[in-house]
XYZ file of C-alpha atoms in Angstrom:
500
model
C -52.076 -14.112 19.763
C -54.644 -11.646 19.767
C -52.029 -8.959 18.069
C -51.825 -11.284 15.168
C -53.068 -9.021 12.074
C -56.533 -10.328 10.983
C -55.937 -9.451 7.614
C -52.680 -9.972 5.642
C -52.449 -8.053 2.176
C -49.542 -10.038 0.177
C -48.246 -8.085 -2.503
C -46.829 -11.026 -5.145
C -45.797 -9.147 -8.661
C -44.246 -12.792 -9.566
C -47.220 -14.610 -8.625
C -45.272 -16.833 -5.948
C -48.639 -17.336 -3.913
C -50.245 -19.181 -6.907
C -48.655 -22.762 -6.563
C -48.289 -24.917 -9.514
C -48.136 -28.623 -9.555
C -45.880 -29.017 -12.749
C -43.693 -26.314 -11.148
C -43.334 -28.579 -8.073
C -42.220 -31.685 -10.253
C -40.167 -30.028 -12.636
C -37.641 -27.357 -11.374
C -38.365 -24.068 -13.511
C -35.183 -22.264 -15.492
C -33.601 -19.623 -13.239
C -35.236 -16.243 -14.030
C -33.091 -13.149 -14.287
C -33.570 -10.315 -11.543
C -35.508 -8.113 -12.135
C -36.549 -5.172 -10.292
C -40.033 -4.234 -7.894
C -41.048 -1.665 -9.906
C -40.310 -3.561 -13.438
C -43.459 -5.907 -12.150
C -47.113 -5.242 -11.689
C -48.020 -5.293 -8.198
C -50.481 -8.179 -7.410
C -52.260 -7.672 -4.317
C -54.282 -11.188 -2.709
C -55.831 -10.702 0.518
C -55.718 -12.999 3.021
C -57.549 -13.835 6.607
C -56.557 -15.078 9.895
C -57.140 -18.795 10.333
C -57.790 -20.226 14.213
C -59.244 -23.338 15.299
C -62.399 -22.301 17.673
C -60.670 -22.996 20.334
C -57.733 -20.560 19.724
C -59.835 -18.036 18.294
C -62.211 -17.810 21.565
C -59.004 -17.478 23.384
C -57.736 -14.730 21.114
C -60.317 -13.022 21.751
C -60.812 -13.673 25.162
C -56.833 -12.186 25.203
C -57.952 -9.285 23.140
C -60.989 -8.081 25.549
C -58.702 -8.408 28.274
C -56.096 -6.563 26.869
C -58.048 -3.824 25.870
C -59.793 -3.596 29.990
C -56.308 -3.884 30.984
C -55.591 -0.329 28.590
C -58.733 1.377 29.946
C -57.393 0.870 33.448
C -54.498 1.748 32.878
C -55.302 5.034 31.054
C -57.458 6.245 34.121
C -54.083 6.650 36.277
C -52.965 9.937 35.795
C -49.209 10.654 34.853
C -48.033 12.756 37.384
C -44.403 14.558 37.212
C -43.563 15.812 40.816
C -40.741 18.451 39.968
C -38.762 19.576 43.285
C -37.686 22.909 43.996
C -34.266 22.071 44.813
C -32.187 18.859 45.020
C -30.147 19.791 48.402
C -31.306 18.789 52.146
C -33.246 20.979 54.079
C -36.097 23.700 54.118
C -37.197 25.341 50.497
C -38.410 28.454 49.092
C -40.978 27.189 46.809
C -43.647 24.236 47.520
C -43.233 21.102 45.164
C -44.953 21.097 41.620
C -47.300 18.514 40.697
C -47.419 18.344 36.874
C -50.244 16.195 35.545
C -49.711 15.433 32.049
C -52.398 14.999 29.395
C -53.198 11.267 28.851
C -51.017 9.283 26.861
C -52.051 8.072 23.158
C -53.815 4.715 23.214
C -51.744 1.357 22.734
C -52.859 -1.004 19.903
C -54.494 -3.726 21.346
C -55.243 -5.514 18.064
C -53.997 -4.952 14.462
C -56.522 -5.373 11.725
C -53.807 -5.542 8.692
C -50.803 -5.850 7.779
C -48.715 -6.339 4.514
C -46.303 -8.818 3.163
C -43.655 -8.825 0.409
C -42.749 -12.175 -1.584
C -40.251 -12.147 -4.198
C -38.275 -14.743 -5.870
C -35.123 -14.530 -4.967
C -35.687 -15.171 -1.280
C -36.681 -18.670 -1.891
C -35.403 -20.930 0.956
C -36.110 -24.060 0.161
C -38.691 -26.768 -1.350
C -39.948 -29.852 0.118
C -42.213 -32.696 -0.530
C -45.320 -30.335 0.601
C -44.286 -26.943 0.602
C -41.951 -24.124 -0.542
C -40.521 -21.415 1.776
C -39.718 -17.789 1.009
C -38.014 -15.321 2.754
C -40.485 -12.457 2.805
C -40.946 -8.915 4.375
C -43.337 -8.807 6.851
C -45.081 -4.783 7.433
C -47.012 -4.162 10.890
C -47.842 -0.898 12.221
C -44.848 1.099 14.437
C -47.094 2.074 17.114
C -46.840 -1.558 17.894
C -42.957 -1.372 18.693
C -42.884 2.737 19.488
C -44.400 3.612 22.827
C -45.046 7.529 23.207
C -43.129 9.201 25.214
C -43.102 12.923 26.875
C -39.656 15.054 27.116
C -38.989 16.332 30.378
C -37.472 19.944 28.979
C -40.746 20.783 27.450
C -42.520 19.736 30.701
C -40.025 21.963 32.513
C -40.755 24.625 30.274
C -44.377 24.627 30.496
C -44.351 24.457 34.033
C -42.300 27.463 34.169
C -44.656 29.233 31.854
C -47.609 28.221 33.976
C -45.556 29.523 37.185
C -44.221 33.000 35.636
C -48.054 33.422 34.573
C -49.483 32.618 38.064
C -47.071 34.700 39.723
C -47.687 37.626 37.521
C -51.314 37.573 38.027
C -51.435 37.199 41.430
C -52.706 33.869 41.740
C -49.550 32.073 42.978
C -50.130 33.491 46.604
C -53.747 32.420 46.822
C -53.033 28.837 45.314
C -49.749 28.500 47.912
C -52.060 29.273 51.026
C -54.732 26.773 49.497
C -51.992 24.539 49.222
C -50.234 24.889 52.694
C -53.900 24.757 54.456
C -54.845 21.641 52.952
C -51.060 20.461 54.010
C -51.610 21.610 57.100
C -54.764 19.809 57.709
C -53.520 16.660 56.908
C -49.927 16.124 58.173
C -50.445 12.744 58.194
C -49.925 12.471 54.597
C -46.339 13.007 53.284
C -45.524 13.664 49.165
C -42.535 11.495 48.646
C -41.101 12.078 45.594
C -39.157 8.482 44.613
C -40.510 7.843 40.968
C -42.987 5.069 40.595
C -45.028 4.058 37.454
C -47.356 7.106 37.788
C -44.913 9.413 39.208
C -41.193 10.591 38.754
C -38.769 13.282 39.847
C -37.609 15.609 37.263
C -34.289 17.231 38.745
C -34.838 20.611 37.950
C -34.806 23.888 39.758
C -37.808 26.271 38.921
C -36.141 29.635 38.476
C -37.790 32.545 40.751
C -39.812 35.087 38.662
C -41.336 36.935 41.462
C -40.535 37.690 45.268
C -40.272 34.231 46.962
C -42.633 33.407 49.741
C -41.586 33.056 53.169
C -38.630 30.744 54.147
C -39.580 27.085 55.265
C -42.135 26.117 52.858
C -41.727 22.322 52.635
C -38.667 20.299 53.567
C -36.372 17.755 51.750
C -34.578 14.924 52.965
C -31.908 13.156 50.768
C -30.475 9.778 51.339
C -28.046 7.391 49.582
C -28.393 4.087 48.844
C -25.336 2.121 47.777
C -25.647 -0.913 46.028
C -23.304 -3.738 46.651
C -20.516 -4.919 44.458
C -20.754 -7.372 42.022
C -17.883 -10.010 41.911
C -17.222 -12.686 39.627
C -14.649 -15.570 39.662
C -12.553 -15.860 36.943
C -10.396 -19.348 35.761
C -6.875 -18.116 35.127
C -4.144 -20.420 33.660
C -0.960 -21.365 35.978
C 1.056 -19.186 34.080
C -0.852 -16.156 34.161
C -1.549 -16.358 38.204
C 0.150 -13.112 39.202
C 0.653 -11.611 42.679
C 0.508 -15.390 44.032
C -2.839 -15.796 44.028
C -4.125 -19.028 46.002
C -5.657 -21.984 44.412
C -9.248 -22.651 44.581
C -10.879 -25.260 46.679
C -10.918 -27.553 43.660
C -7.397 -26.782 42.867
C -8.045 -24.812 39.944
C -6.238 -21.053 40.148
C -8.867 -18.397 40.699
C -9.327 -14.727 41.403
C -11.894 -12.198 41.840
C -12.036 -9.046 39.838
C -14.461 -6.243 40.784
C -17.095 -6.024 37.463
C -17.684 -1.707 37.949
C -17.942 0.396 40.639
C -20.766 0.643 43.244
C -23.632 2.832 41.893
C -24.436 5.688 44.552
C -28.409 6.341 44.418
C -29.744 9.656 45.586
C -33.487 9.559 47.016
C -35.253 12.410 47.400
C -38.408 12.803 49.855
C -40.424 15.989 49.657
C -42.355 16.888 53.075
C -44.854 19.874 52.422
C -47.508 21.426 50.180
C -47.476 20.971 46.518
C -49.218 23.184 43.891
C -50.876 21.367 41.006
C -50.361 22.221 37.425
C -51.634 20.927 34.127
C -48.886 21.803 31.548
C -49.582 21.809 27.869
C -47.341 18.913 26.325
C -47.482 16.587 23.876
C -46.841 13.041 23.871
C -44.174 12.062 21.223
C -43.516 9.157 19.084
C -40.929 8.591 16.237
C -43.582 6.940 13.965
C -45.411 10.508 14.148
C -42.854 13.826 13.011
C -45.612 16.196 13.748
C -45.314 15.441 17.455
C -41.310 15.508 18.124
C -39.947 18.712 19.624
C -37.114 20.825 19.212
C -35.489 18.824 21.849
C -35.463 15.481 20.461
C -34.855 16.317 16.642
C -31.577 16.482 17.000
C -31.348 12.407 18.244
C -35.003 11.382 17.202
C -35.109 11.428 13.679
C -38.587 10.997 11.690
C -39.388 7.147 10.682
C -41.823 5.362 8.798
C -45.219 4.752 10.314
C -44.663 1.187 9.420
C -41.927 -1.491 10.060
C -40.483 -4.247 8.040
C -39.015 -7.394 9.388
C -37.880 -10.660 7.555
C -39.679 -13.360 8.105
C -40.175 -16.943 6.410
C -43.724 -17.705 4.588
C -44.311 -21.380 3.752
C -46.553 -22.043 1.069
C -48.400 -25.591 0.436
C -48.957 -27.296 -2.712
C -51.977 -28.147 -4.098
C -54.139 -30.301 -2.314
C -51.688 -30.721 0.718
C -53.060 -30.337 4.320
C -49.702 -30.693 5.925
C -49.329 -26.959 6.195
C -52.810 -26.603 7.946
C -51.783 -29.149 10.250
C -48.228 -27.865 10.858
C -50.364 -24.699 11.933
C -52.283 -26.143 14.402
C -49.475 -27.880 15.999
C -47.595 -24.287 16.629
C -50.798 -23.256 18.322
C -50.551 -26.432 20.340
C -47.116 -26.007 21.550
C -46.307 -25.004 25.204
C -45.551 -21.484 25.538
C -42.133 -22.601 26.812
C -41.297 -24.164 23.227
C -41.357 -20.224 22.054
C -39.387 -18.315 24.781
C -35.623 -17.007 25.298
C -34.218 -18.088 28.615
C -30.738 -17.249 29.563
C -28.164 -20.170 31.098
C -27.724 -23.672 30.734
C -29.839 -26.799 31.501
C -29.054 -30.914 31.847
C -31.824 -32.655 29.780
C -32.191 -35.864 30.427
C -30.217 -38.284 28.944
C -27.610 -36.014 28.058
C -24.599 -35.682 30.685
C -23.469 -32.027 29.539
C -25.481 -29.019 29.779
C -26.628 -27.072 26.959
C -28.525 -23.838 25.819
C -31.895 -23.475 27.096
C -33.182 -21.045 24.416
C -36.536 -21.661 22.372
C -37.033 -24.999 20.502
C -38.903 -23.817 17.510
C -39.403 -20.610 15.406
C -41.917 -17.922 16.847
C -45.425 -18.509 15.235
C -47.170 -15.483 13.255
C -50.303 -16.975 11.829
C -51.910 -19.215 9.230
C -53.840 -17.570 6.790
C -55.980 -18.787 4.164
C -57.253 -16.480 0.684
C -60.031 -14.382 1.226
C -61.797 -15.658 -2.314
C -60.045 -19.080 -2.763
C -58.642 -18.829 -6.442
C -58.455 -22.698 -7.940
C -57.478 -23.693 -11.393
C -56.978 -27.451 -12.719
C -53.095 -27.355 -12.137
C -53.488 -24.157 -9.823
C -54.057 -22.525 -6.570
C -53.648 -20.033 -4.086
C -51.590 -21.198 -1.366
C -52.294 -20.891 2.081
C -49.647 -19.164 4.015
C -47.462 -20.142 6.795
C -45.540 -17.380 8.768
C -43.064 -18.241 11.256
C -39.657 -16.712 12.301
C -36.701 -16.636 9.578
C -34.156 -18.675 11.742
C -31.490 -19.213 9.111
C -30.349 -22.277 7.135
C -30.239 -26.128 7.636
C -27.464 -27.755 9.394
C -24.580 -29.089 8.171
C -23.883 -32.020 10.073
C -20.136 -32.413 9.222
C -19.436 -28.678 9.912
C -21.149 -28.980 13.873
C -19.084 -29.451 16.726
C -19.815 -31.621 19.715
C -21.819 -28.770 21.461
C -23.566 -27.991 18.555
C -24.999 -31.801 17.809
C -25.566 -31.897 21.523
C -27.773 -28.810 21.530
C -29.553 -30.036 18.397
C -30.084 -33.310 20.429
C -31.482 -31.500 23.373
C -34.090 -29.659 21.127
C -35.544 -33.263 20.266
C -35.354 -34.292 23.777
C -37.134 -31.268 25.138
C -39.425 -31.582 22.490
C -40.368 -35.429 23.908
C -40.151 -34.494 27.142
C -43.363 -32.138 26.795
C -45.181 -35.271 25.045
C -44.785 -34.420 21.224
C -43.010 -36.678 18.374
C -41.241 -34.942 15.547
C -41.626 -37.425 12.884
C -39.511 -35.975 10.375
C -35.811 -35.451 12.546
C -33.629 -34.789 9.862
C -30.695 -32.194 9.036
C -32.986 -30.378 6.497
C -35.293 -29.584 9.686
C -32.870 -28.593 11.798
C -32.271 -24.672 11.525
C -29.413 -22.643 12.550
C -28.507 -18.837 12.602
C -25.130 -16.965 13.693
C -26.453 -14.463 15.668
C -29.214 -13.699 18.401
C -31.991 -11.460 16.461
C -31.486 -8.629 18.786
C -27.553 -8.916 18.464
C -25.424 -6.196 17.018
C -23.471 -6.434 14.510
C -20.300 -5.687 16.244
C -21.172 -8.538 18.732
C -22.224 -10.826 15.887
C -18.817 -10.314 14.135
C -16.266 -10.376 17.957
C -18.549 -13.117 19.837
C -20.541 -15.292 17.371
C -23.027 -17.916 18.571
C -25.185 -20.553 16.844
C -28.821 -20.696 17.365
C -30.705 -23.798 16.562
C -34.244 -24.376 16.030
C -36.728 -26.905 14.730
C -38.973 -26.691 12.238
C -41.608 -28.962 9.952
C -44.086 -30.026 11.989
C -46.834 -31.405 9.489
C -45.941 -34.826 10.762
C -45.491 -34.216 14.351
C -48.063 -35.336 16.595
C -48.503 -35.563 20.743
C -47.718 -38.943 22.323
C -46.947 -40.449 25.201
C -45.758 -44.019 23.770
C -42.138 -44.340 25.295
C -41.081 -46.777 22.536
C -41.512 -44.034 19.664
C -39.156 -41.597 21.838
C -36.841 -43.860 22.237
C -36.892 -44.791 18.603
C -36.549 -41.168 17.716
C -34.039 -40.272 20.181
C -31.824 -43.025 18.970
C -32.014 -42.447 15.208
C -31.459 -38.662 15.934
C -28.077 -39.626 17.506
C -27.367 -41.467 14.218
C -28.465 -38.368 12.264
C -26.387 -35.976 13.967
C -23.371 -38.626 14.550
C -23.760 -37.972 18.194
C -23.871 -41.975 19.197
C -23.284 -45.631 17.550
C -25.637 -46.329 14.781
C -28.891 -48.307 15.313
C -29.019 -51.234 14.088
C -32.061 -52.967 12.495
C -32.273 -55.629 15.706
C -32.171 -52.470 17.762
C -35.167 -51.239 15.999
C -37.200 -54.296 16.063
C -36.386 -54.700 19.644
C -37.849 -51.436 20.486
C -40.922 -52.064 18.670
C -41.395 -54.938 21.179
C -40.697 -57.717 18.621
C -39.046 -60.829 19.680
C -35.146 -61.014 18.916
C -32.490 -63.025 19.728
C -30.374 -61.774 22.415
C -27.318 -61.957 20.382
C -28.292 -60.003 18.061
C -28.173 -57.222 20.668
C -24.840 -58.009 20.900
């Protein structure tokens, strides 16, 4: 939450953020398409609005992230360059290349931009209107700075050559050997870690090498175990007389991949420390990209744009603010992506356990409140764009059960939706990180619940049962709920025969 932009600049040439009561009642005529450059850009500034408890939590998280970044920057990044990759005595010592301090990661986002356009309208309800918008953020949030290993090798070679030509190399080597002999119990391991990694490179000799046996390298092999899986096949495809499984179904084992063999190098001996003059590189800053990476790391804008759903409120309506507060109260697992399946209580079949609700990107209010008789500058709720409302008639049985599982998981966390309807169930036919090819060859449906302006925390089991049964009727996933059943679940007196 501490990474949500503090200020949002809304670019709105069509004045969509100024909500009109009359336009909410009378559907306006369709406006012909106009390019963005044909309109004068209107920019409104919004501030992130959080309740006091959420604001305090965000400030504490920001301080914790900043402190963690300070501690991380204190640990030097080191690359251990081995003189050879074969096992045995070495002619040269290992080089301990200490890198410059990396650029500081962002621990807060002061501002961001959003672009509204009428062709992105997603829908209109009784209390709000939703647009598909472009959200522009600093690319530094997503692109980490890295070091080019080739540059490190070149700079180290240049420094080693300079030391040898100036005569400093022999002196440094004697000091390193003396320090190593004084502390023989300390061995330098060349296994990669968070702060040290091995560059598979041999230093080119630039002068007369020192005496043999400066250090020693041990090479061990680690073999990863084979991964196997059981594939179910039809009897007609069973080959080579493979036996049936214990459950009577034919199966066989197939190897997914060959075993991976990892070479682990351990170095024992003196090391010479060098501080190579290399730069941390980031695609957002083209001037930092070296010649080695220009072939595949093309310059990119310093900002990145994402499609989001921007929900605007009608004048005088508080549903949007209540919905934003509910998003902040939802448990973390409502937003988390999990792999696999789970059997939710009152369902007999397993269903996917992805997120229940869209990701929440903040609730923003106008920096300067503009209000006229029939107009107002609407607050904005930013959430993940999760597709379009479902068509119940086009859903498979598995799809309907997955939608019902979302409602049941909502209840198990102690919440009532209070507006469960097809218009408030969104479906997207791909995962946000799925490649275009995989979307074509293996399309999957992802469902989310939306519209929580009426939702509330509740421990009343009767209310939950009523909503579940009503949801079954909505999803055509069970027998219709009669008025007698509803009155019975509410605790009213009812004749038993009316329930039969």
